[in-house]
Amino acid sequence: MAQPPARTLTRECIATAALRVLEREGLAGLSMRKVAAEVGAQAASLYWHVRNKEEILDLLGDAIIADAEVPPRTGDWREQYLEYGRRYRALLLAKRDAAKVVAGRLSTGPRVLAVLEDQLDRLREAGFTDADAAMASYLLSAYVQGFVLQEQSPLSATEAAGAGRGQAAREAGDVFRALPAEDYPNLVALADDLTDPDMDTRFEFGLQRIADGLAALLT
Amino acid sequence: MAQPPARTLTRECIATAALRVLEREGLAGLSMRKVAAEVGAQAASLYWHVRNKEEILDLLGDAIIADAEVPPRTGDWREQYLEYGRRYRALLLAKRDAAKVVAGRLSTGPRVLAVLEDQLDRLREAGFTDADAAMASYLLSAYVQGFVLQEQSPLSATEAAGAGRGQAAREAGDVFRALPAEDYPNLVALADDLTDPDMDTRFEFGLQRIADGLAALLT
DNA sequence: CGCAGCCCCTAACACTGTTAGGGGCTGCTC
DNA sequence: GAGCAGCCCCTAACAGTGTTAGGGGCTGCG
């Protein structure tokens, strides 16, 4: 790692390096020094191209969305809206800690704007009010971000060592089943439903409800 | 601050102290040393009662939800479901950075479980399948968390100095309006709708759509 | 009395983001 | 060609972070 001349480093160069560090070490392990080392430079050198670590996170947010592809323009607006949601979730699941990076960050990178533009175009074409189209778009991204964040959140402090997806769900199931049934009858009864590790259908459920609710606006 | 004998410190004591520090300094400014100082102790002393900083954040998550109140049991399930969402959002807005604390954290504190238990009870009583009730509950919390997180996220690196709520929205509006209209016709046209600072009605919009979608399951 | 144990301390470790200041290297101007 | 401005990267340091090791007062029990 770290080629000696290293080529003059740019913001894009820093962004892709940060992306590699993020993939390797996770968001908590992402430091200025490590990003700098990844491009063969010193930490302080980054500050010539970037104001903050925060600005690097902004670049990361853009880079994560960068390889988004808009769904095909076939079928009705509903199928396209659903597909937007699915692809957004897939994007957040593809890169490590992507949801946490993107969560508290309103990106205005060109790639993000292009997707948003396209999405709004289809919603208006489908017959939604301007205000409704804007809110429908906002609703979708809020749901997807919130879902993936919950989906990836470990159970309390039982975290790090846990194996992949669904591990937390199974442990949560144990917690629910162990509860006193007279105090929490519903939690005990629904323990299996609440902790079903099939996140895909759980996500799809919410997505379909939202689409249904939006469809009711068009009648 | 910091009374000399300080009384023997407990986990609850640490939790409320952490809550005060969070309110004063924000999540980024919350450190072991500051929490310790708040209870009149040294940083290392905390580790007798708590394993990690992560565990303090868990305590914080519980403490934030602690003063949740379940909505009155009047009216239909829909009104109660909506009210759950509204109160959850209000809770996250009430304490500083509460959304960020709660976001990536599956709390199993007793207060959280009690609310969940009650919520599931009402959904089942309304006629939802066990699986649907569980998913409806999950859907609501995903939406609320995602929404508040987006709602509070600053616009790119224009952050810290910005005034309160709606400031980011107004600046985002400027960004959208300044875009080339031939490349982003919809973004320019909907700039006002996209950046309407009235977050309450925006939240309500999504909430109503979700409730509509769920209602369609009961027919 | 002595001895556990609980509880808190001081000191240190490795690491973080960030800034100050210095020095090569480029390319322009006289 | 000489000098100079600027870009770009460096070393060194600062204050602060989470966390651990080890010590030392208390308490209550045998």
Short mmCIF file of C-alpha atoms (C1' of nucleotides) in Angstrom, two decimals:
data_model
loop_
_atom_site.label_atom_id
_atom_site.label_comp_id
_atom_site.label_asym_id
_atom_site.label_seq_id
_atom_site.Cartn_x
_atom_site.Cartn_y
_atom_site.Cartn_z
CA MET A 1 0.00 0.00 0.00
CA ALA A 2 1.03 3.60 -0.46
CA GLN A 3 2.95 4.11 -3.67
CA PRO A 4 5.87 6.56 -3.14
CA PRO A 5 5.04 9.38 -5.57
CA ALA A 6 1.35 8.57 -5.09
CA ARG A 7 0.26 10.86 -7.88
CA THR A 8 -1.13 14.25 -6.92
CA LEU A 9 -4.14 13.53 -4.79
CA THR A 10 -7.54 14.99 -5.52
CA ARG A 11 -10.87 15.02 -3.78
CA GLU A 12 -12.06 12.08 -5.84
CA CYS A 13 -8.91 10.21 -5.03
CA ILE A 14 -9.54 10.85 -1.36
CA ALA A 15 -13.14 9.77 -1.72
CA THR A 16 -12.34 6.39 -3.23
CA ALA A 17 -9.58 5.84 -0.68
CA ALA A 18 -12.02 6.65 2.11
CA LEU A 19 -14.46 4.20 0.57
CA ARG A 20 -11.85 1.45 0.71
CA VAL A 21 -11.01 2.24 4.32
CA LEU A 22 -14.71 2.25 5.18
CA GLU A 23 -15.14 -1.18 3.61
CA ARG A 24 -12.15 -2.55 5.46
CA GLU A 25 -12.47 -0.95 8.89
CA GLY A 26 -16.04 0.24 9.19
CA LEU A 27 -17.23 3.73 10.03
CA ALA A 28 -15.83 3.68 13.55
CA GLY A 29 -12.39 2.75 12.22
CA LEU A 30 -12.32 5.45 9.59
CA SER A 31 -9.72 8.04 10.58
CA MET A 32 -7.90 10.81 8.77
CA ARG A 33 -4.59 9.02 9.19
CA LYS A 34 -5.87 5.81 7.69
CA VAL A 35 -7.41 7.54 4.71
CA ALA A 36 -4.16 9.44 4.21
CA ALA A 37 -2.13 6.24 4.44
CA GLU A 38 -4.41 4.67 1.85
CA VAL A 39 -3.38 7.31 -0.68
CA GLY A 40 0.23 7.30 0.49
CA ALA A 41 0.18 10.66 2.22
CA GLN A 42 0.19 12.16 5.69
CA ALA A 43 -2.95 13.07 7.57
CA ALA A 44 -2.34 16.79 7.50
CA SER A 45 -2.08 16.76 3.72
CA LEU A 46 -5.75 15.94 3.43
CA TYR A 47 -6.66 19.31 4.87
CA TRP A 48 -5.47 21.02 1.75
CA HIS A 49 -8.22 19.35 -0.24
CA VAL A 50 -10.85 18.97 2.43
CA ARG A 51 -11.99 21.17 5.27
CA ASN A 52 -13.08 18.56 7.80
CA LYS A 53 -13.52 14.90 8.41
CA GLU A 54 -17.16 15.80 8.02
CA GLU A 55 -16.46 16.83 4.46
CA ILE A 56 -14.86 13.46 3.80
CA LEU A 57 -18.03 11.85 5.06
CA ASP A 58 -19.97 14.01 2.64
CA LEU A 59 -17.77 12.76 -0.17
CA LEU A 60 -18.37 9.23 1.06
CA GLY A 61 -22.11 9.76 1.01
CA ASP A 62 -21.93 10.86 -2.59
CA ALA A 63 -19.62 7.99 -3.53
CA ILE A 64 -21.99 5.47 -2.00
CA ILE A 65 -24.95 6.71 -4.00
CA ALA A 66 -22.71 7.13 -7.03
CA ASP A 67 -23.40 3.74 -8.55
CA ALA A 68 -27.14 3.97 -8.23
CA GLU A 69 -29.13 3.03 -11.29
CA VAL A 70 -32.65 4.25 -11.89
CA PRO A 71 -35.20 1.51 -12.50
CA PRO A 72 -36.43 0.88 -16.07
CA ARG A 73 -39.26 3.06 -17.23
CA THR A 74 -41.61 0.19 -17.87
CA GLY A 75 -44.84 -0.61 -16.10
CA ASP A 76 -46.87 1.68 -13.90
CA TRP A 77 -45.62 4.27 -11.44
CA ARG A 78 -46.20 1.89 -8.56
CA GLU A 79 -43.77 -0.75 -9.74
CA GLN A 80 -41.20 1.94 -10.43
CA TYR A 81 -41.68 3.48 -6.99
CA LEU A 82 -41.24 0.11 -5.34
CA GLU A 83 -38.16 -0.55 -7.40
CA TYR A 84 -36.68 2.76 -6.31
CA GLY A 85 -37.08 1.69 -2.73
CA ARG A 86 -35.59 -1.75 -3.31
CA ARG A 87 -32.59 -0.39 -5.14
CA TYR A 88 -31.97 2.24 -2.52
CA ARG A 89 -31.97 -0.40 0.18
CA ALA A 90 -29.70 -2.64 -1.89
CA LEU A 91 -27.32 0.26 -2.25
CA LEU A 92 -27.20 0.87 1.49
CA LEU A 93 -26.65 -2.82 2.15
CA ALA A 94 -23.95 -3.14 -0.51
CA LYS A 95 -21.31 -0.97 1.15
CA ARG A 96 -20.36 -1.43 4.76
CA ASP A 97 -21.95 1.05 7.17
CA ALA A 98 -23.41 2.91 4.21
CA ALA A 99 -26.67 3.52 6.04
CA LYS A 100 -24.92 5.15 8.97
CA VAL A 101 -22.91 7.38 6.66
CA VAL A 102 -25.88 8.46 4.60
CA ALA A 103 -28.34 8.74 7.48
CA GLY A 104 -27.76 12.19 8.89
CA ARG A 105 -26.59 13.77 5.67
CA LEU A 106 -28.47 15.66 2.95
CA SER A 107 -26.31 15.08 -0.06
CA THR A 108 -26.53 17.43 -3.03
CA GLY A 109 -24.06 15.61 -5.21
CA PRO A 110 -24.89 15.58 -8.93
CA ARG A 111 -25.60 11.84 -8.96
CA VAL A 112 -28.09 12.14 -6.11
CA LEU A 113 -29.80 15.07 -7.78
CA ALA A 114 -30.12 13.15 -11.04
CA VAL A 115 -31.88 10.27 -9.31
CA LEU A 116 -34.17 12.60 -7.42
CA GLU A 117 -34.98 14.50 -10.59
CA ASP A 118 -35.91 11.31 -12.38
CA GLN A 119 -37.99 10.07 -9.48
CA LEU A 120 -39.97 13.29 -9.25
CA ASP A 121 -40.55 13.25 -12.98
CA ARG A 122 -42.22 9.85 -12.82
CA LEU A 123 -44.34 10.75 -9.83
CA ARG A 124 -45.66 13.89 -11.49
CA GLU A 125 -46.27 11.98 -14.69
CA ALA A 126 -48.28 9.49 -12.67
CA GLY A 127 -50.61 12.29 -11.68
CA PHE A 128 -49.41 13.31 -8.26
CA THR A 129 -49.62 16.89 -7.11
CA ASP A 130 -46.33 18.75 -6.95
CA ALA A 131 -46.51 18.77 -3.18
CA ASP A 132 -47.51 15.11 -3.03
CA ALA A 133 -44.72 14.08 -5.36
CA ALA A 134 -42.17 15.88 -3.20
CA MET A 135 -43.54 14.31 -0.05
CA ALA A 136 -43.76 10.84 -1.57
CA SER A 137 -40.10 11.03 -2.47
CA TYR A 138 -39.20 12.21 1.01
CA LEU A 139 -41.33 9.47 2.54
CA LEU A 140 -39.58 6.76 0.58
CA SER A 141 -36.08 7.78 1.54
CA ALA A 142 -37.05 8.24 5.18
CA TYR A 143 -38.50 4.74 5.27
CA VAL A 144 -35.60 3.07 3.51
CA GLN A 145 -32.97 4.79 5.63
CA GLY A 146 -34.83 4.06 8.83
CA PHE A 147 -35.41 0.45 7.86
CA VAL A 148 -31.83 -0.35 6.95
CA LEU A 149 -30.61 1.38 10.08
CA GLN A 150 -32.88 -0.76 12.24
CA GLU A 151 -32.08 -3.83 10.18
CA GLN A 152 -28.38 -3.46 10.84
CA SER A 153 -28.57 -2.41 14.46
CA PRO A 154 -27.18 -4.97 16.86
CA LEU A 155 -29.09 -6.07 19.91
CA SER A 156 -27.95 -3.86 22.78
CA ALA A 157 -24.36 -4.51 23.84
CA THR A 158 -24.33 -8.03 22.47
CA GLU A 159 -22.92 -6.58 19.31
CA ALA A 160 -19.54 -6.97 17.75
CA ALA A 161 -18.96 -10.70 18.10
CA GLY A 162 -22.33 -11.56 16.58
CA ALA A 163 -22.36 -13.26 13.20
CA GLY A 164 -24.05 -11.79 10.15
CA ARG A 165 -27.58 -10.68 9.44
CA GLY A 166 -30.32 -12.28 11.46
CA GLN A 167 -28.07 -13.01 14.41
CA ALA A 168 -29.47 -10.09 16.36
CA ALA A 169 -32.98 -11.15 15.40
CA ARG A 170 -32.52 -14.63 16.82
CA GLU A 171 -31.13 -13.28 20.09
CA ALA A 172 -33.97 -10.80 20.33
CA GLY A 173 -36.31 -13.75 19.94
CA ASP A 174 -34.75 -15.39 22.97
CA VAL A 175 -35.22 -12.19 24.93
CA PHE A 176 -38.89 -11.96 24.03
CA ARG A 177 -39.62 -15.61 24.74
CA ALA A 178 -37.94 -15.37 28.12
CA LEU A 179 -40.29 -12.57 29.21
CA PRO A 180 -42.97 -13.15 31.86
CA ALA A 181 -46.04 -14.09 29.85
CA GLU A 182 -48.44 -12.45 32.28
CA ASP A 183 -46.79 -9.05 31.87
CA TYR A 184 -46.03 -9.22 28.16
CA PRO A 185 -48.50 -11.66 26.60
CA ASN A 186 -48.29 -10.16 23.14
CA LEU A 187 -44.52 -9.96 23.04
CA VAL A 188 -44.26 -13.59 24.03
CA ALA A 189 -46.94 -14.67 21.58
CA LEU A 190 -45.47 -12.70 18.69
CA ALA A 191 -41.83 -13.38 19.49
CA ASP A 192 -41.36 -15.38 16.31
CA ASP A 193 -43.12 -12.80 14.16
CA LEU A 194 -41.24 -9.90 15.70
CA THR A 195 -37.87 -11.51 15.17
CA ASP A 196 -38.36 -13.22 11.85
CA PRO A 197 -34.94 -12.83 10.26
CA ASP A 198 -36.37 -12.56 6.73
CA MET A 199 -35.70 -8.86 6.32
CA ASP A 200 -36.52 -8.83 2.63
CA THR A 201 -40.19 -9.59 3.11
CA ARG A 202 -40.34 -7.33 6.12
CA PHE A 203 -39.01 -4.51 4.00
CA GLU A 204 -41.37 -5.39 1.18
CA PHE A 205 -44.31 -5.25 3.57
CA GLY A 206 -43.67 -1.65 4.51
CA LEU A 207 -42.94 -0.72 0.94
CA GLN A 208 -46.25 -2.16 -0.27
CA ARG A 209 -48.21 -0.39 2.47
CA ILE A 210 -46.66 2.92 1.55
CA ALA A 211 -47.35 2.38 -2.13
CA ASP A 212 -50.93 1.45 -1.30
CA GLY A 213 -51.34 4.61 0.72
CA LEU A 214 -49.98 6.71 -2.10
CA ALA A 215 -52.19 4.99 -4.65
CA ALA A 216 -55.21 6.05 -2.64
CA LEU A 217 -54.29 9.66 -3.35
CA LEU A 218 -54.72 9.21 -7.10
CA THR A 219 -58.34 8.12 -7.12
CA MET B 1 -21.19 20.96 39.44
CA ALA B 2 -19.70 17.87 41.03
CA GLN B 3 -20.62 17.58 44.69
CA PRO B 4 -17.59 16.34 46.72
CA PRO B 5 -18.94 13.10 48.28
CA ALA B 6 -21.14 12.74 45.21
CA ARG B 7 -23.12 9.89 46.71
CA THR B 8 -22.32 6.38 45.54
CA LEU B 9 -22.95 6.36 41.85
CA THR B 10 -25.17 3.85 40.14
CA ARG B 11 -26.07 3.01 36.58
CA GLU B 12 -29.18 5.16 36.76
CA CYS B 13 -27.18 7.99 38.19
CA ILE B 14 -24.77 7.66 35.27
CA ALA B 15 -27.66 7.54 32.83
CA THR B 16 -29.23 10.78 34.00
CA ALA B 17 -25.85 12.46 34.12
CA ALA B 18 -25.17 11.33 30.57
CA LEU B 19 -28.56 12.71 29.58
CA ARG B 20 -27.63 16.11 30.98
CA VAL B 21 -24.30 16.08 29.16
CA LEU B 22 -26.06 15.06 25.96
CA GLU B 23 -28.46 17.95 26.29
CA ARG B 24 -25.67 20.42 26.94
CA GLU B 25 -22.96 19.25 24.54
CA GLY B 26 -24.66 17.07 21.98
CA LEU B 27 -23.78 13.53 21.00
CA ALA B 28 -20.40 14.48 19.54
CA GLY B 29 -19.44 16.21 22.78
CA LEU B 30 -20.43 13.34 25.01
CA SER B 31 -17.31 11.81 26.51
CA MET B 32 -16.57 9.51 29.41
CA ARG B 33 -14.69 12.25 31.21
CA LYS B 34 -17.56 14.71 30.93
CA VAL B 35 -20.12 12.22 32.15
CA ALA B 36 -17.82 11.35 35.04
CA ALA B 37 -17.33 15.02 35.89
CA GLU B 38 -21.10 15.47 35.88
CA VAL B 39 -21.42 12.96 38.71
CA GLY B 40 -18.29 14.25 40.45
CA ALA B 41 -16.09 11.29 39.64
CA GLN B 42 -13.17 10.31 37.44
CA ALA B 43 -13.57 8.74 34.03
CA ALA B 44 -12.10 5.39 35.00
CA SER B 45 -14.62 5.03 37.81
CA LEU B 46 -17.42 4.62 35.31
CA TYR B 47 -15.98 1.35 34.11
CA TRP B 48 -16.91 -0.30 37.36
CA HIS B 49 -20.60 0.19 36.57
CA VAL B 50 -20.48 0.10 32.80
CA ARG B 51 -18.54 -1.96 30.29
CA ASN B 52 -18.24 0.51 27.43
CA LYS B 53 -19.18 3.91 26.24
CA GLU B 54 -21.49 1.90 24.02
CA GLU B 55 -23.26 0.67 27.12
CA ILE B 56 -23.74 4.24 28.28
CA LEU B 57 -25.34 4.97 24.93
CA ASP B 58 -27.65 2.02 25.53
CA LEU B 59 -28.62 3.52 28.87
CA LEU B 60 -29.19 6.82 27.13
CA GLY B 61 -31.44 5.17 24.58
CA ASP B 62 -33.55 3.74 27.36
CA ALA B 63 -33.60 7.00 29.27
CA ILE B 64 -34.80 8.86 26.20
CA ILE B 65 -37.73 6.53 25.67
CA ALA B 66 -38.31 6.42 29.40
CA ASP B 67 -40.85 9.23 29.52
CA ALA B 68 -42.94 7.91 26.69
CA GLU B 69 -46.64 7.80 27.27
CA VAL B 70 -48.94 5.51 25.37
CA PRO B 71 -51.86 7.24 23.65
CA PRO B 72 -55.33 7.00 25.15
CA ARG B 73 -57.30 3.92 24.23
CA THR B 74 -60.15 5.85 22.65
CA GLY B 75 -61.19 5.86 19.02
CA ASP B 76 -60.25 3.38 16.36
CA TRP B 77 -56.90 1.63 15.89
CA ARG B 78 -55.96 4.09 13.15
CA GLU B 79 -56.07 7.15 15.35
CA GLN B 80 -54.08 5.32 18.01
CA TYR B 81 -51.50 4.16 15.48
CA LEU B 82 -51.08 7.70 14.21
CA GLU B 83 -50.76 8.97 17.73
CA TYR B 84 -48.05 6.43 18.45
CA GLY B 85 -46.09 7.79 15.53
CA ARG B 86 -46.58 11.40 16.54
CA ARG B 87 -45.54 10.80 20.11
CA TYR B 88 -42.51 8.83 19.08
CA ARG B 89 -41.39 11.68 16.85
CA ALA B 90 -42.07 14.21 19.60
CA LEU B 91 -39.93 12.13 21.93
CA LEU B 92 -37.03 12.11 19.50
CA LEU B 93 -37.33 15.84 18.94
CA ALA B 94 -37.58 16.60 22.65
CA LYS B 95 -34.07 15.57 23.66
CA ARG B 96 -31.05 16.76 21.76
CA ASP B 97 -29.62 14.26 19.28
CA ALA B 98 -32.08 11.68 20.54
CA ALA B 99 -32.67 10.35 17.04
CA LYS B 100 -28.98 9.72 16.48
CA VAL B 101 -28.67 7.93 19.79
CA VAL B 102 -31.69 5.73 19.26
CA ALA B 103 -31.14 5.11 15.54
CA GLY B 104 -28.73 2.20 15.43
CA ARG B 105 -29.81 0.66 18.69
CA LEU B 106 -32.34 -2.07 19.48
CA SER B 107 -33.27 -1.28 23.04
CA THR B 108 -34.81 -3.94 25.24
CA GLY B 109 -35.30 -1.77 28.29
CA PRO B 110 -38.47 -2.47 30.26
CA ARG B 111 -40.08 0.86 29.31
CA VAL B 112 -39.57 0.18 25.60
CA LEU B 113 -40.95 -3.31 25.93
CA ALA B 114 -44.04 -2.04 27.72
CA VAL B 115 -44.82 0.39 24.90
CA LEU B 116 -44.25 -2.26 22.26
CA GLU B 117 -46.45 -4.70 24.15
CA ASP B 118 -49.26 -2.20 24.32
CA GLN B 119 -48.92 -1.28 20.67
CA LEU B 120 -49.05 -4.89 19.53
CA ASP B 121 -52.07 -5.51 21.70
CA ARG B 122 -54.02 -2.77 19.97
CA LEU B 123 -53.01 -3.89 16.50
CA ARG B 124 -54.08 -7.47 17.13
CA GLU B 125 -57.30 -6.27 18.68
CA ALA B 126 -57.93 -4.25 15.53
CA GLY B 127 -57.87 -7.47 13.55
CA PHE B 128 -54.36 -7.62 12.16
CA THR B 129 -52.61 -10.94 11.68
CA ASP B 130 -49.84 -11.67 14.14
CA ALA B 131 -47.28 -11.25 11.38
CA ASP B 132 -48.92 -8.08 10.11
CA ALA B 133 -49.10 -6.56 13.57
CA ALA B 134 -45.41 -7.20 14.11
CA MET B 135 -44.51 -5.73 10.74
CA ALA B 136 -46.78 -2.72 11.19
CA SER B 137 -45.01 -1.92 14.43
CA TYR B 138 -41.62 -2.29 12.81
CA LEU B 139 -42.73 -0.15 9.89
CA LEU B 140 -43.81 2.68 12.13
CA SER B 141 -40.58 2.89 14.08
CA ALA B 142 -38.50 2.64 10.92
CA TYR B 143 -40.41 5.52 9.37
CA VAL B 144 -40.30 7.75 12.42
CA GLN B 145 -36.61 7.20 13.03
CA GLY B 146 -35.76 7.74 9.39
CA PHE B 147 -37.90 10.84 9.19
CA VAL B 148 -36.49 12.55 12.25
CA LEU B 149 -32.97 11.70 11.18
CA GLN B 150 -33.54 13.32 7.80
CA GLU B 151 -35.41 16.19 9.39
CA GLN B 152 -32.47 17.04 11.60
CA SER B 153 -29.71 16.47 9.09
CA PRO B 154 -27.87 19.61 8.08
CA LEU B 155 -27.28 20.48 4.44
CA SER B 156 -23.86 19.10 3.55
CA ALA B 157 -21.00 20.93 5.23
CA THR B 158 -23.02 24.11 5.75
CA GLU B 159 -23.88 22.77 9.14
CA ALA B 160 -22.91 23.95 12.54
CA ALA B 161 -23.41 27.69 12.25
CA GLY B 162 -26.91 27.27 10.78
CA ALA B 163 -29.80 28.42 12.89
CA GLY B 164 -32.61 26.14 14.01
CA ARG B 165 -35.06 23.94 12.18
CA GLY B 166 -35.91 24.89 8.62
CA GLN B 167 -32.60 26.64 8.06
CA ALA B 168 -31.24 23.69 6.11
CA ALA B 169 -34.49 23.51 4.16
CA ARG B 170 -34.22 27.11 3.05
CA GLU B 171 -30.64 26.69 1.94
CA ALA B 172 -31.54 23.52 0.09
CA GLY B 173 -34.20 25.55 -1.68
CA ASP B 174 -31.55 27.96 -2.91
CA VAL B 175 -29.50 25.05 -4.18
CA PHE B 176 -32.43 23.61 -6.11
CA ARG B 177 -33.49 26.92 -7.60
CA ALA B 178 -29.93 27.63 -8.74
CA LEU B 179 -29.83 24.41 -10.77
CA PRO B 180 -29.84 24.52 -14.58
CA ALA B 181 -33.49 24.21 -15.50
CA GLU B 182 -32.81 22.26 -18.67
CA ASP B 183 -31.03 19.49 -16.77
CA TYR B 184 -33.22 19.40 -13.69
CA PRO B 185 -36.64 20.77 -14.68
CA ASN B 186 -38.51 18.95 -11.91
CA LEU B 187 -36.11 19.90 -9.15
CA VAL B 188 -36.34 23.54 -10.12
CA ALA B 189 -40.11 23.43 -10.47
CA LEU B 190 -40.61 21.63 -7.16
CA ALA B 191 -37.93 23.48 -5.23
CA ASP B 192 -40.48 25.09 -2.95
CA ASP B 193 -42.36 21.85 -2.35
CA LEU B 194 -39.19 19.88 -1.71
CA THR B 195 -37.89 22.35 0.83
CA ASP B 196 -41.07 23.38 2.56
CA PRO B 197 -39.91 23.85 6.15
CA ASP B 198 -43.24 22.70 7.59
CA MET B 199 -41.99 19.36 8.84
CA ASP B 200 -45.13 18.60 10.82
CA THR B 201 -47.36 18.26 7.80
CA ARG B 202 -44.63 16.47 5.91
CA PHE B 203 -44.44 13.93 8.70
CA GLU B 204 -48.19 13.69 8.85
CA PHE B 205 -48.34 12.98 5.13
CA GLY B 206 -46.19 9.89 5.41
CA LEU B 207 -47.98 8.77 8.53
CA GLN B 208 -51.36 8.97 6.84
CA ARG B 209 -50.13 7.07 3.77
CA ILE B 210 -48.79 4.29 5.96
CA ALA B 211 -52.02 4.12 7.94
CA ASP B 212 -54.00 4.01 4.70
CA GLY B 213 -51.86 1.18 3.44
CA LEU B 214 -52.36 -0.77 6.64
CA ALA B 215 -56.09 -0.14 6.63
CA ALA B 216 -56.29 -1.78 3.21
CA LEU B 217 -55.13 -5.02 4.84
CA LEU B 218 -58.18 -5.21 7.07
CA THR B 219 -60.87 -5.31 4.40
"C1'" DC C 1 -7.70 -8.09 64.51
"C1'" DG C 2 -7.40 -9.45 59.77
"C1'" DC C 3 -9.28 -10.07 55.63
"C1'" DA C 4 -12.35 -9.80 51.57
"C1'" DG C 5 -15.00 -7.12 48.60
"C1'" DC C 6 -16.53 -3.15 46.73
"C1'" DC C 7 -15.63 1.21 44.87
"C1'" DC C 8 -12.98 4.89 43.38
"C1'" DC C 9 -8.55 6.88 42.38
"C1'" DT C 10 -4.01 8.18 39.61
"C1'" DA C 11 -1.28 7.22 35.63
"C1'" DA C 12 -0.59 5.77 31.47
"C1'" DC C 13 -1.42 3.80 26.69
"C1'" DA C 14 -2.53 4.36 21.88
"C1'" DC C 15 -5.22 6.91 19.17
"C1'" DT C 16 -8.20 10.73 17.45
"C1'" DG C 17 -9.13 15.52 14.64
"C1'" DT C 18 -6.88 19.60 13.72
"C1'" DT C 19 -3.46 23.52 13.30
"C1'" DA C 20 1.10 25.93 12.78
"C1'" DG C 21 4.88 26.43 10.26
"C1'" DG C 22 8.36 24.96 7.02
"C1'" DG C 23 10.08 23.49 2.71
"C1'" DG C 24 10.38 21.59 -1.82
"C1'" DC C 25 8.50 22.00 -6.49
"C1'" DT C 26 6.15 24.25 -10.40
"C1'" DG C 27 5.52 28.02 -13.68
"C1'" DC C 28 5.23 32.84 -14.42
"C1'" DT C 29 7.42 37.51 -14.78
"C1'" DC C 30 11.16 40.68 -15.29
"C1'" DG D 1 18.47 33.03 -16.34
"C1'" DA D 2 16.92 35.03 -11.50
"C1'" DG D 3 13.50 35.69 -8.48
"C1'" DC D 4 9.24 35.15 -6.89
"C1'" DA D 5 4.45 33.47 -6.02
"C1'" DG D 6 1.52 29.60 -5.52
"C1'" DC D 7 0.43 25.08 -4.83
"C1'" DC D 8 1.06 20.98 -2.37
"C1'" DC D 9 2.86 18.09 1.03
"C1'" DC D 10 5.61 17.43 5.06
"C1'" DT D 11 6.99 17.20 10.38
"C1'" DA D 12 5.63 18.35 14.96
"C1'" DA D 13 2.67 19.36 18.15
"C1'" DC D 14 -1.82 20.23 20.86
"C1'" DA D 15 -5.80 18.94 23.28
"C1'" DG D 16 -8.81 15.51 23.82
"C1'" DT D 17 -10.62 10.62 23.20
"C1'" DG D 18 -11.77 5.45 25.05
"C1'" DT D 19 -9.79 2.11 27.84
"C1'" DT D 20 -6.73 -0.59 31.06
"C1'" DA D 21 -3.45 -1.55 34.98
"C1'" DG D 22 -2.64 -1.20 39.46
"C1'" DG D 23 -3.15 0.88 44.05
"C1'" DG D 24 -5.57 2.19 48.13
"C1'" DG D 25 -9.00 3.62 51.07
"C1'" DC D 26 -13.33 2.21 53.00
"C1'" DT D 27 -17.03 -1.27 54.62
"C1'" DG D 28 -18.66 -5.47 57.00
"C1'" DC D 29 -17.78 -10.24 58.28
"C1'" DG D 30 -15.27 -14.16 60.63
#
